[in-house]
PDB file of C-alpha atoms in Angstrom:
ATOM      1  CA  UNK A  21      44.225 -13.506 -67.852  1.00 70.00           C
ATOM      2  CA  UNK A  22      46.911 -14.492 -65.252  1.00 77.00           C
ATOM      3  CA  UNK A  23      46.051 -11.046 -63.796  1.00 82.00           C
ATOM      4  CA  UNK A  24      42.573 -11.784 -63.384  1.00 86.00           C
ATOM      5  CA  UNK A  25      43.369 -15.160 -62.118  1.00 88.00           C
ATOM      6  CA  UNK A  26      45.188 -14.273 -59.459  1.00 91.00           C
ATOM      7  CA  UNK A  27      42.878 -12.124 -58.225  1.00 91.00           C
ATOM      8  CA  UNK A  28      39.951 -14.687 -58.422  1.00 93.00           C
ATOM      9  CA  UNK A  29      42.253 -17.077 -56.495  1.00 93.00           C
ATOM     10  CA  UNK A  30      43.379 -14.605 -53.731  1.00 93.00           C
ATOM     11  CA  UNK A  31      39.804 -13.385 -53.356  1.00 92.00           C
ATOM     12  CA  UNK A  32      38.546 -16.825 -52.886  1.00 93.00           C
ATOM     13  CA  UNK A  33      41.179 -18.308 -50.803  1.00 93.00           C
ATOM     14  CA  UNK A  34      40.322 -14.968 -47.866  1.00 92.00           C
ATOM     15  CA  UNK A  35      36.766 -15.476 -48.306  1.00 90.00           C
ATOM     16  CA  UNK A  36      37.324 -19.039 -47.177  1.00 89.00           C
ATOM     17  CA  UNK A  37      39.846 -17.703 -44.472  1.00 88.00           C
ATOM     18  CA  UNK A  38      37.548 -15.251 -43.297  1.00 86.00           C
ATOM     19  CA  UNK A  39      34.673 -17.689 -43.150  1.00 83.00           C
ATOM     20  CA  UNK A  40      36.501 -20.127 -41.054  1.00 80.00           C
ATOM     21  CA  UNK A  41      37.518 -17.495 -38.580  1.00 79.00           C
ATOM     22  CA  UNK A  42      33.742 -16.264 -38.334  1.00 74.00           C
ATOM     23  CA  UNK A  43      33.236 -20.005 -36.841  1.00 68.00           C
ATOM     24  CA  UNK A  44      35.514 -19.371 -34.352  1.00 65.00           C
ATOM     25  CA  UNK A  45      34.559 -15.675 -33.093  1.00 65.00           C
ATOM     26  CA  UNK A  46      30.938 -14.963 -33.849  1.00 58.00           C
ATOM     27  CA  UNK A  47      31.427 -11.496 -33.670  1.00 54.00           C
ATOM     28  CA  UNK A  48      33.633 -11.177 -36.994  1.00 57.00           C
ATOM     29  CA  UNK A  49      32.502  -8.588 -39.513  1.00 64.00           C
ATOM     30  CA  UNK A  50      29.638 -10.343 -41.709  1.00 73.00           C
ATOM     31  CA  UNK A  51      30.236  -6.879 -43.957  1.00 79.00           C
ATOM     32  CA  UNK A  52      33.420  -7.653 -44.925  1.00 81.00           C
ATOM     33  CA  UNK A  53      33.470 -11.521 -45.290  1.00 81.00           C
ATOM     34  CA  UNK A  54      30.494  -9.944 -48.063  1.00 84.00           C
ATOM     35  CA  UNK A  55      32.298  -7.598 -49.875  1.00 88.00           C
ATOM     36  CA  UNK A  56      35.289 -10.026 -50.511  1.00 91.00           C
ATOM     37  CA  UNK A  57      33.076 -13.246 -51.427  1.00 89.00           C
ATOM     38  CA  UNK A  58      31.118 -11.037 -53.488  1.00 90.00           C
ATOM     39  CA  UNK A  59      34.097  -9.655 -55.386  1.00 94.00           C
ATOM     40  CA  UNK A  60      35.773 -12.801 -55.546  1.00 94.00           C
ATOM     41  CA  UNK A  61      32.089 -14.290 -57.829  1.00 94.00           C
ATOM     42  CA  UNK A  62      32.558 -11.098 -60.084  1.00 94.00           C
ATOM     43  CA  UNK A  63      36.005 -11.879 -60.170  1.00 95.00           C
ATOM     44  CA  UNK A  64      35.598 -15.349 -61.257  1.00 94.00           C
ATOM     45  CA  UNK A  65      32.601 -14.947 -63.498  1.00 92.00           C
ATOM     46  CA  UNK A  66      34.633 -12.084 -66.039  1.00 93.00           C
ATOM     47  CA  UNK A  67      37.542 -14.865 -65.281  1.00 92.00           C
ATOM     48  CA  UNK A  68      35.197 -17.352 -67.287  1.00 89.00           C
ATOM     49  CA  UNK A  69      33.397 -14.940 -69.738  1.00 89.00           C
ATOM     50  CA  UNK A  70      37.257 -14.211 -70.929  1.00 89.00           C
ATOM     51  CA  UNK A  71      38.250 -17.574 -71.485  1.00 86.00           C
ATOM     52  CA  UNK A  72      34.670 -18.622 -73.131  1.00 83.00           C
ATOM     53  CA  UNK A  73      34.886 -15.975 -75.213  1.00 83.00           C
ATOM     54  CA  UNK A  74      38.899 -15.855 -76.183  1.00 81.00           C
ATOM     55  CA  UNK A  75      37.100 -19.150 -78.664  1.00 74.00           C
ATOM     56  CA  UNK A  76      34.222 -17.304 -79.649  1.00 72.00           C
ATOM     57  CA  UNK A  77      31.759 -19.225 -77.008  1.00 67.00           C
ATOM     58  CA  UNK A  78      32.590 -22.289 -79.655  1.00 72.00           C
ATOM     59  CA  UNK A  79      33.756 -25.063 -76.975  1.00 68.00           C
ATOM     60  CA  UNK A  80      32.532 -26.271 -73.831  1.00 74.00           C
ATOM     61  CA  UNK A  81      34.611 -28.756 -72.002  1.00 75.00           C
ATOM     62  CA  UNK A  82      34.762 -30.355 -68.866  1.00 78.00           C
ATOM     63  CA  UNK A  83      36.869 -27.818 -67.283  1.00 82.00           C
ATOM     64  CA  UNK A  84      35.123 -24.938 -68.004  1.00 84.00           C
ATOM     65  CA  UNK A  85      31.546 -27.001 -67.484  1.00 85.00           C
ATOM     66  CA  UNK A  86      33.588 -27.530 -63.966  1.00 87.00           C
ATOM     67  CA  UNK A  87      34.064 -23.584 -63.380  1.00 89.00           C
ATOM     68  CA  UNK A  88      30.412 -23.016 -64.698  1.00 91.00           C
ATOM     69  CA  UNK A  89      29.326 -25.426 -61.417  1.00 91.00           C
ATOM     70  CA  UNK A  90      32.342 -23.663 -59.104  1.00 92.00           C
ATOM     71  CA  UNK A  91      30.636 -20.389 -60.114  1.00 93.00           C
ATOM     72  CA  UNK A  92      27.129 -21.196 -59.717  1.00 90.00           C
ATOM     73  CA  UNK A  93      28.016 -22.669 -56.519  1.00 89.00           C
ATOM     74  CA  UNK A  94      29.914 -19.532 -55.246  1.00 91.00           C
ATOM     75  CA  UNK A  95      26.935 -17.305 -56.613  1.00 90.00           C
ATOM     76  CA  UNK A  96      24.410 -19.576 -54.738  1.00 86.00           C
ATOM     77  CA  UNK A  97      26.218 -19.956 -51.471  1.00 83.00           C
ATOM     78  CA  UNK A  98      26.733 -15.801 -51.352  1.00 82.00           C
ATOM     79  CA  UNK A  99      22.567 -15.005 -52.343  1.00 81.00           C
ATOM     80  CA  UNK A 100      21.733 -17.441 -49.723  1.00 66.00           C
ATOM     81  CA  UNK A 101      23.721 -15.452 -47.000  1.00 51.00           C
ATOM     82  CA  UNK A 102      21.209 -15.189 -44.576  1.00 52.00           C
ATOM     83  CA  UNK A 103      21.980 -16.163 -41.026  1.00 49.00           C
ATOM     84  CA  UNK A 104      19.642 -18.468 -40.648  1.00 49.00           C
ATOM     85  CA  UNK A 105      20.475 -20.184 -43.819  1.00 55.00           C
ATOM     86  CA  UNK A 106      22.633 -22.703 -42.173  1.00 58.00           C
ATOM     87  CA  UNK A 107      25.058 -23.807 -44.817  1.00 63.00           C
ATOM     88  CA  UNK A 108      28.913 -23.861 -42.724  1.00 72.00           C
ATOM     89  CA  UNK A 109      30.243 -25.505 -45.776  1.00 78.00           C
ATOM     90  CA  UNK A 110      30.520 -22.467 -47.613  1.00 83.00           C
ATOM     91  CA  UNK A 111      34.453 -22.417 -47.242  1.00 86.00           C
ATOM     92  CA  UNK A 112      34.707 -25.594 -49.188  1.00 87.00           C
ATOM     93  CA  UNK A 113      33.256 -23.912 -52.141  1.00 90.00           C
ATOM     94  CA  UNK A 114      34.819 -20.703 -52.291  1.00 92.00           C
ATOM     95  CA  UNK A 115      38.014 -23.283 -52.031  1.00 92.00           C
ATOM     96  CA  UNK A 116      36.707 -25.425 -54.680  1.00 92.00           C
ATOM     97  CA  UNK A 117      35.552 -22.453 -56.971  1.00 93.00           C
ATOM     98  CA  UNK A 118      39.509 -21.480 -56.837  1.00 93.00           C
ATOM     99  CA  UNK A 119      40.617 -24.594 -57.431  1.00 93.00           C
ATOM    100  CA  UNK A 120      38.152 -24.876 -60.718  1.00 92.00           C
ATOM    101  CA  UNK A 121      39.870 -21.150 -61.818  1.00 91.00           C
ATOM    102  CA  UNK A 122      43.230 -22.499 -61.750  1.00 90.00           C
ATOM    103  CA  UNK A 123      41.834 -25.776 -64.123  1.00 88.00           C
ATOM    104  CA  UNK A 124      40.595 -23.585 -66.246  1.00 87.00           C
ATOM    105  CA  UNK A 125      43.909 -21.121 -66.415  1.00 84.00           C
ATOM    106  CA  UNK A 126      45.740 -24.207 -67.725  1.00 84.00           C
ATOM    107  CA  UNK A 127      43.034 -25.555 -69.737  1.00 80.00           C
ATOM    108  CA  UNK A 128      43.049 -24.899 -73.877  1.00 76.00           C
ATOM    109  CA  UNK A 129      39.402 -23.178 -74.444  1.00 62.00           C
ATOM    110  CA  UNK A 130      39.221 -24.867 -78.000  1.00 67.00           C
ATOM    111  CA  UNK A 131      39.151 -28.195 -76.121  1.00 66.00           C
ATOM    112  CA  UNK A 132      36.213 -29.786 -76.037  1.00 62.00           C
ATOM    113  CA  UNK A 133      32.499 -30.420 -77.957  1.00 63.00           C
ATOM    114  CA  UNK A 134      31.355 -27.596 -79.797  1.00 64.00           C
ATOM    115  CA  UNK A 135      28.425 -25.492 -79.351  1.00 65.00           C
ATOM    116  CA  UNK A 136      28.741 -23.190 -82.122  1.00 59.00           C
ATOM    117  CA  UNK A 137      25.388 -22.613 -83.984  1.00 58.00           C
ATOM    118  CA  UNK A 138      23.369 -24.691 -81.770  1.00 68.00           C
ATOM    119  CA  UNK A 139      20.936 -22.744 -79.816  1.00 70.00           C
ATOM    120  CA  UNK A 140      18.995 -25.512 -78.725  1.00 73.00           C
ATOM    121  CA  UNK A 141      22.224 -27.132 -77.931  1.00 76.00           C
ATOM    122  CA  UNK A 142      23.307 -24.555 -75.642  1.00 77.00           C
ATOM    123  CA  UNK A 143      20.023 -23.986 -74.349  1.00 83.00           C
ATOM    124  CA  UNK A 144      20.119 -27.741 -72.508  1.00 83.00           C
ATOM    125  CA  UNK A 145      23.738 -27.538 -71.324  1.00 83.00           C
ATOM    126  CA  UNK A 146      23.063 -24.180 -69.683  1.00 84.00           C
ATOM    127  CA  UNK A 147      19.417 -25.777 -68.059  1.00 88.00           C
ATOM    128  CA  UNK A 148      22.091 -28.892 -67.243  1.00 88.00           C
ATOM    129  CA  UNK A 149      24.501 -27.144 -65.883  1.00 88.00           C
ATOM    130  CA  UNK A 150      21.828 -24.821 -63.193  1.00 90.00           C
ATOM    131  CA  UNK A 151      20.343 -27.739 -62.397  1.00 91.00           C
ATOM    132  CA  UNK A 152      23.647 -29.941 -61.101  1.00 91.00           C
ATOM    133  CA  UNK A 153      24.476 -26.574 -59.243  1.00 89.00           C
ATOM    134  CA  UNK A 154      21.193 -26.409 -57.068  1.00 91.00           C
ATOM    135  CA  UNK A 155      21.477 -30.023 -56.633  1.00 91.00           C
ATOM    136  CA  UNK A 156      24.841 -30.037 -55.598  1.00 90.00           C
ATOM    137  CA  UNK A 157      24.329 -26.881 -53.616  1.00 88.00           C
ATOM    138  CA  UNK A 158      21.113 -29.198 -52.009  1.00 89.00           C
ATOM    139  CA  UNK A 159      23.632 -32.191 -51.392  1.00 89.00           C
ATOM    140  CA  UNK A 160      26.129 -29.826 -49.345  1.00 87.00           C
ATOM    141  CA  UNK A 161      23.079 -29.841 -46.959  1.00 85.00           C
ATOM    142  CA  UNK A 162      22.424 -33.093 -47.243  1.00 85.00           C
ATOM    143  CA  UNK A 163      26.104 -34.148 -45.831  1.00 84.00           C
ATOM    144  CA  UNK A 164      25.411 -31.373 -43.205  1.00 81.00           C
ATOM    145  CA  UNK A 165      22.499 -32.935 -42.351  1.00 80.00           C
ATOM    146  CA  UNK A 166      23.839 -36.213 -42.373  1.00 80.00           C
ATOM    147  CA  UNK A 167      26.955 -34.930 -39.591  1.00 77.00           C
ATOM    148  CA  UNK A 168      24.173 -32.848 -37.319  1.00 75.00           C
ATOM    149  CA  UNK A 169      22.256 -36.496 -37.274  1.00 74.00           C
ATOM    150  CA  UNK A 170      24.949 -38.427 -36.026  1.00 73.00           C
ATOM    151  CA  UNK A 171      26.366 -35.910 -33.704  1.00 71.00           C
ATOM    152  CA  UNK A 172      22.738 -36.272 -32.188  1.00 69.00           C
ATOM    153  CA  UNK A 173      22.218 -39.868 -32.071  1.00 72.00           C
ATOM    154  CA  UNK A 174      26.021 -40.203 -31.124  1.00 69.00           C
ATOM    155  CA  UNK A 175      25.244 -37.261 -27.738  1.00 62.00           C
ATOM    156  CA  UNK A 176      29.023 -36.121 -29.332  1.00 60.00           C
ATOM    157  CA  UNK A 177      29.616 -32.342 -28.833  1.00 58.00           C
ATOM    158  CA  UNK A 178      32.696 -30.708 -30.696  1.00 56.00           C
ATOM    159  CA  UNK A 179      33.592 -27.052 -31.319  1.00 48.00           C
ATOM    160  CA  UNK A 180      32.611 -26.781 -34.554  1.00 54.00           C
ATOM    161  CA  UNK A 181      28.894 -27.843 -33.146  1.00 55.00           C
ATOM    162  CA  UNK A 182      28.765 -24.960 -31.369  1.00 56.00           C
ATOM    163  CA  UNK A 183      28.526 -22.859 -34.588  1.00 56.00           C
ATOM    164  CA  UNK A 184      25.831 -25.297 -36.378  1.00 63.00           C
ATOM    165  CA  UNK A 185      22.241 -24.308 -36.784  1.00 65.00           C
ATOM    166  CA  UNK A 186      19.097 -26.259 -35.957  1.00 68.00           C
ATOM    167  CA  UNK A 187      18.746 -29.193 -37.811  1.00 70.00           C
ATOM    168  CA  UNK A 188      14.912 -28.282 -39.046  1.00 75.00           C
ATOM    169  CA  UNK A 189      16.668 -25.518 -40.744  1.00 76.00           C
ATOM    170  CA  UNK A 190      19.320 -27.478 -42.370  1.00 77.00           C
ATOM    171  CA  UNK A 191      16.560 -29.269 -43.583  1.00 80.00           C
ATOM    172  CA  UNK A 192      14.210 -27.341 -44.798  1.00 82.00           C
ATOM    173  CA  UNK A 193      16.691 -25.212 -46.977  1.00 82.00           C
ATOM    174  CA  UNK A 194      17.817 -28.913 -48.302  1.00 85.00           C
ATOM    175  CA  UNK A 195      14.155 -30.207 -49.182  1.00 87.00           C
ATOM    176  CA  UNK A 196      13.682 -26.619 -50.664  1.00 88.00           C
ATOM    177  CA  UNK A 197      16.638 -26.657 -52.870  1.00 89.00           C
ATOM    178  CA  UNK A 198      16.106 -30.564 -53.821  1.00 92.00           C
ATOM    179  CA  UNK A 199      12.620 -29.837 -55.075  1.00 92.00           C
ATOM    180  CA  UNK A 200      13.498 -26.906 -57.373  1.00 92.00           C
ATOM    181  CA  UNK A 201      16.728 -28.513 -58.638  1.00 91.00           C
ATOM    182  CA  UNK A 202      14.592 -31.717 -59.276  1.00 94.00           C
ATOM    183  CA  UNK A 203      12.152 -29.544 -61.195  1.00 94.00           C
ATOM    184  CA  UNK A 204      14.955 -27.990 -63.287  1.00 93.00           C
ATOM    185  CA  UNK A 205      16.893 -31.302 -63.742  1.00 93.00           C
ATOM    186  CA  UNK A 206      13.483 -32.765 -65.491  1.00 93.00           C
ATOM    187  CA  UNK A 207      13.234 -29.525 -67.667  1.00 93.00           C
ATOM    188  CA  UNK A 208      17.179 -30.097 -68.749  1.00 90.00           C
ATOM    189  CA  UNK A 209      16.822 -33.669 -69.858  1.00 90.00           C
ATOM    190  CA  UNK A 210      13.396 -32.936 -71.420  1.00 90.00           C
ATOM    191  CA  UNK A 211      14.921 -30.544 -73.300  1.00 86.00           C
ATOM    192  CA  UNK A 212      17.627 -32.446 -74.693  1.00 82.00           C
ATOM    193  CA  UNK A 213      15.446 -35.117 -75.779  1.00 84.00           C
ATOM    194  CA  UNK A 214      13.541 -31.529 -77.635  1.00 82.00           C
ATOM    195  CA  UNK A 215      16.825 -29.667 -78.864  1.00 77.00           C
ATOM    196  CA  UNK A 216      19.186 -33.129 -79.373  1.00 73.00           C
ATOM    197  CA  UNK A 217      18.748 -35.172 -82.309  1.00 71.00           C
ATOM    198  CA  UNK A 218      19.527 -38.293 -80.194  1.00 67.00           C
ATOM    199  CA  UNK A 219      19.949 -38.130 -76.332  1.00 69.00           C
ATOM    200  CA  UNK A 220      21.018 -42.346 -76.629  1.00 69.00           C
ATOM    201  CA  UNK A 221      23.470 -41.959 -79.540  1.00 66.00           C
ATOM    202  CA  UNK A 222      27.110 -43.220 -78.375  1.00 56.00           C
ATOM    203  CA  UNK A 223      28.739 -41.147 -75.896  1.00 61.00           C
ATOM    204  CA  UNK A 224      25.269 -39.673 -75.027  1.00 70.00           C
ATOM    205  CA  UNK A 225      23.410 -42.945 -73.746  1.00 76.00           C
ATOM    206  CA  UNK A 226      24.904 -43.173 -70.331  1.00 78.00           C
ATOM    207  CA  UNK A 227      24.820 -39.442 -69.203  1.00 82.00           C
ATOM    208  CA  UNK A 228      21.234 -40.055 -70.351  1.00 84.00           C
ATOM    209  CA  UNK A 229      20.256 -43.172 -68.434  1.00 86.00           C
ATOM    210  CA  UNK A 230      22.499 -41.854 -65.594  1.00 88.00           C
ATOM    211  CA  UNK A 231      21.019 -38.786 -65.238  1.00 89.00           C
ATOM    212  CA  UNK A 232      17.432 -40.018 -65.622  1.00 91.00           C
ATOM    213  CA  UNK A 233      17.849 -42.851 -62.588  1.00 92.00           C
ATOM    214  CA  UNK A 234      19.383 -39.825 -60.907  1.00 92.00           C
ATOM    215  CA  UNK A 235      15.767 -37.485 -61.287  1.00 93.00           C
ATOM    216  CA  UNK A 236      14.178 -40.176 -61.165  1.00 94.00           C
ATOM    217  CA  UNK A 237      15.579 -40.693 -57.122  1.00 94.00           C
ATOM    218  CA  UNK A 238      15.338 -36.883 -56.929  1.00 94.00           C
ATOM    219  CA  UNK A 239      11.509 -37.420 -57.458  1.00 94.00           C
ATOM    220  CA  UNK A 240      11.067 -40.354 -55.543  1.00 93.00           C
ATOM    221  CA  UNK A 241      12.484 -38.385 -52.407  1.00 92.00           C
ATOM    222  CA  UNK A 242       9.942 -34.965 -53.381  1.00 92.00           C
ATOM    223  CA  UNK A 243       7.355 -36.863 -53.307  1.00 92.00           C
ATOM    224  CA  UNK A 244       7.670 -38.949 -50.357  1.00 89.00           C
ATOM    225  CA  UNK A 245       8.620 -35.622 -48.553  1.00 87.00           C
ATOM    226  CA  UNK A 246       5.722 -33.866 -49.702  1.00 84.00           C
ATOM    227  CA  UNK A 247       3.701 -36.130 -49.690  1.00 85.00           C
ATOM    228  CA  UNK A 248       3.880 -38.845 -47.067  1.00 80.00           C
ATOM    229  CA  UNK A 249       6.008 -36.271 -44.736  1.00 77.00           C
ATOM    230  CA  UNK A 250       9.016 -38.528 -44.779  1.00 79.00           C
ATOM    231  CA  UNK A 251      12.062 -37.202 -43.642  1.00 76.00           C
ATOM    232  CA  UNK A 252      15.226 -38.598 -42.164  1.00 76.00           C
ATOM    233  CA  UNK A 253      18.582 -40.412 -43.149  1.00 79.00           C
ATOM    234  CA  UNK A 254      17.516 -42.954 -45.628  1.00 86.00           C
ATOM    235  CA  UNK A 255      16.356 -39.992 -47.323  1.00 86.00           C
ATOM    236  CA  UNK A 256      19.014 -37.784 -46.890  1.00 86.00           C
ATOM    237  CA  UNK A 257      21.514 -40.722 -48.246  1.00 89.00           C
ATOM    238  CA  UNK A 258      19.665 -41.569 -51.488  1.00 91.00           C
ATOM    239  CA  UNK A 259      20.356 -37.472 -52.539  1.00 91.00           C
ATOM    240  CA  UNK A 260      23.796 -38.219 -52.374  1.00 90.00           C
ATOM    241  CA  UNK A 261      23.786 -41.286 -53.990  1.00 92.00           C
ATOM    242  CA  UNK A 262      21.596 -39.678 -56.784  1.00 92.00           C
ATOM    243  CA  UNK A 263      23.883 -36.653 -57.032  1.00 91.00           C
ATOM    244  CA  UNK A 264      26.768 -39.244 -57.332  1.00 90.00           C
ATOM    245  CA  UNK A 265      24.888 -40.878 -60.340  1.00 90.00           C
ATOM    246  CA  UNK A 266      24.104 -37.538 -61.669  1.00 89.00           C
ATOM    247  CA  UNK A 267      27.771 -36.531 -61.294  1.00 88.00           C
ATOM    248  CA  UNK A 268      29.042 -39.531 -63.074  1.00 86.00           C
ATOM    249  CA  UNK A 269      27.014 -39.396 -65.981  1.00 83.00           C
ATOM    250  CA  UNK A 270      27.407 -35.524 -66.621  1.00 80.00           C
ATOM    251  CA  UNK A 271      31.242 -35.070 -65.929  1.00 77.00           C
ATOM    252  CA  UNK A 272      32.447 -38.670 -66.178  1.00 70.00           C
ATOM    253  CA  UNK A 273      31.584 -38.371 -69.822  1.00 64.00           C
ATOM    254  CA  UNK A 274      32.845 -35.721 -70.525  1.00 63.00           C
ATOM    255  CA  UNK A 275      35.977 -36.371 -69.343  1.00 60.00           C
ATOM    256  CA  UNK A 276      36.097 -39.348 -70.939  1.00 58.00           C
ATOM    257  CA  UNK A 277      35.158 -37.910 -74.218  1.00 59.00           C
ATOM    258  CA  UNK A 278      37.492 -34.458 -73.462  1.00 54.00           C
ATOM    259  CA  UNK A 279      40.751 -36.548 -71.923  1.00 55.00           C
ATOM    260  CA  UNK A 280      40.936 -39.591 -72.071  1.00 51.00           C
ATOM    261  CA  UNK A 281      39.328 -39.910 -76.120  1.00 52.00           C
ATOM    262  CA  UNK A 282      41.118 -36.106 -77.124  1.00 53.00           C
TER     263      UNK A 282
END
């Protein structure tokens, strides 16, 4: 495992490296900066297939949930590669993603709730756990839109705004990824209310009602989008405060429940 480890962390730390260069001289190698990001998500996904299944796929805690995001994040990030897919904050995951692997390393994998013998079980944290990486993935945009608005109403110029894309495309790709991780999100909690026997049972009820108000701002924001046209900062700004609500109630109980109550 330390093997493997390693080798997830070095892979992720260059991709990051070589990302931040390619802001400074366009005309870095995109091939390259591929190859390694893409072998650092392999890397990192048989780096949490080994530790999930060193326990027989019995626990999930919040370290590994962590990872599960990192990975998804990393994965999501790399298929949406395109160059006009204006996400510059793709360092800052491949970073993060590392820094999840090396939680993991030191974290016991028969810590935590089980999931053994619950399908249904597994079935909503896995719909959970998709969704918070889209959304999170949409609210790396959203903070990118938020910087690209006040570097416009501010008439500030730095060099990193140099290498910035248009802020329609910014966000559309945010819109886009808030609607289908607002879709998925909906699909998660009505599942758990399907597969769980009660989603307001102690040490359930406030990931529920947190993560409810949170899709419940997701869809208020869709709709006015979609429907009305809105667009804009207020907008942006509820996302993140949703996503902060949504971040609480999934990982703030479950550390609580992992840590601080182990």
């Amino acid at each position: 495992m330390l093997g493997l480890l390693a080798l997830t962390l070095v892979l992720y730390i260059v991709s990051a490296g070589l990302l931040w260069r390619q802001l400074a001289h366009k005309d870095s190698s995109t091939t390259l900066i591929s190859w390694v990001a893409l072998a650092a998500v392999v890397s990192h996904g048989a780096l949490l297939a080994w530790y999930l299944a060193s326990d027989g796929f019995d626990h999930l805690n919040v370290a590994s949930s962590l990872s599960v995001v990192a990975f998804l994040l990393a994965l999501l990030s790399f298929l949406k590669v395109q160059p006009n897919s204006g996400l510059v904050l793709r360092p800052v995951i491949y970073l993060f993603a590392a820094v999840s692997c090396l939680i993991l390393a030191l974290s016991p994998a028969h810590w935590g709730a089980s999931i053994a013998n619950t399908h249904g079980l597994a079935i909503h944290i896995i719909l959970s756990l998709l969704a918070y990486a889209i959304l999170m993935l949409a609210t790396l945009y959203a903070v990118q839109l938020l910087y690209l608005n006040y570097l416009l109403k501010n008439h500030r110029m730095n060099v990193l705004s140099n290498y910035l894309p248009p802020l329609m495309v910014v966000e559309k790709y945010f819109f886009r990824l808030l609607s289908s991780g607002t879709l998925l999100l909906f699909v998660a909690i009505a599942s758990g209310f399907v597969f769980l026997d009660d989603m307001f049972a102690q040490g359930q009820a406030h990931k529920t009602i947190l993560s409810s108000i949170a899709a419940l701002i997701y869809l208020a924001i869709v709709v006015l989008h979609r429907v009305q046209g809105m667009r804009g900062r207020m907008l942006v700004i509820a996302s993140v405060v949703a996503s902060i609500l949504l971040s609480l109630g999934y990982f703030g109980s479950r550390f609580v429940r992992d840590v601080l109550l182990s």
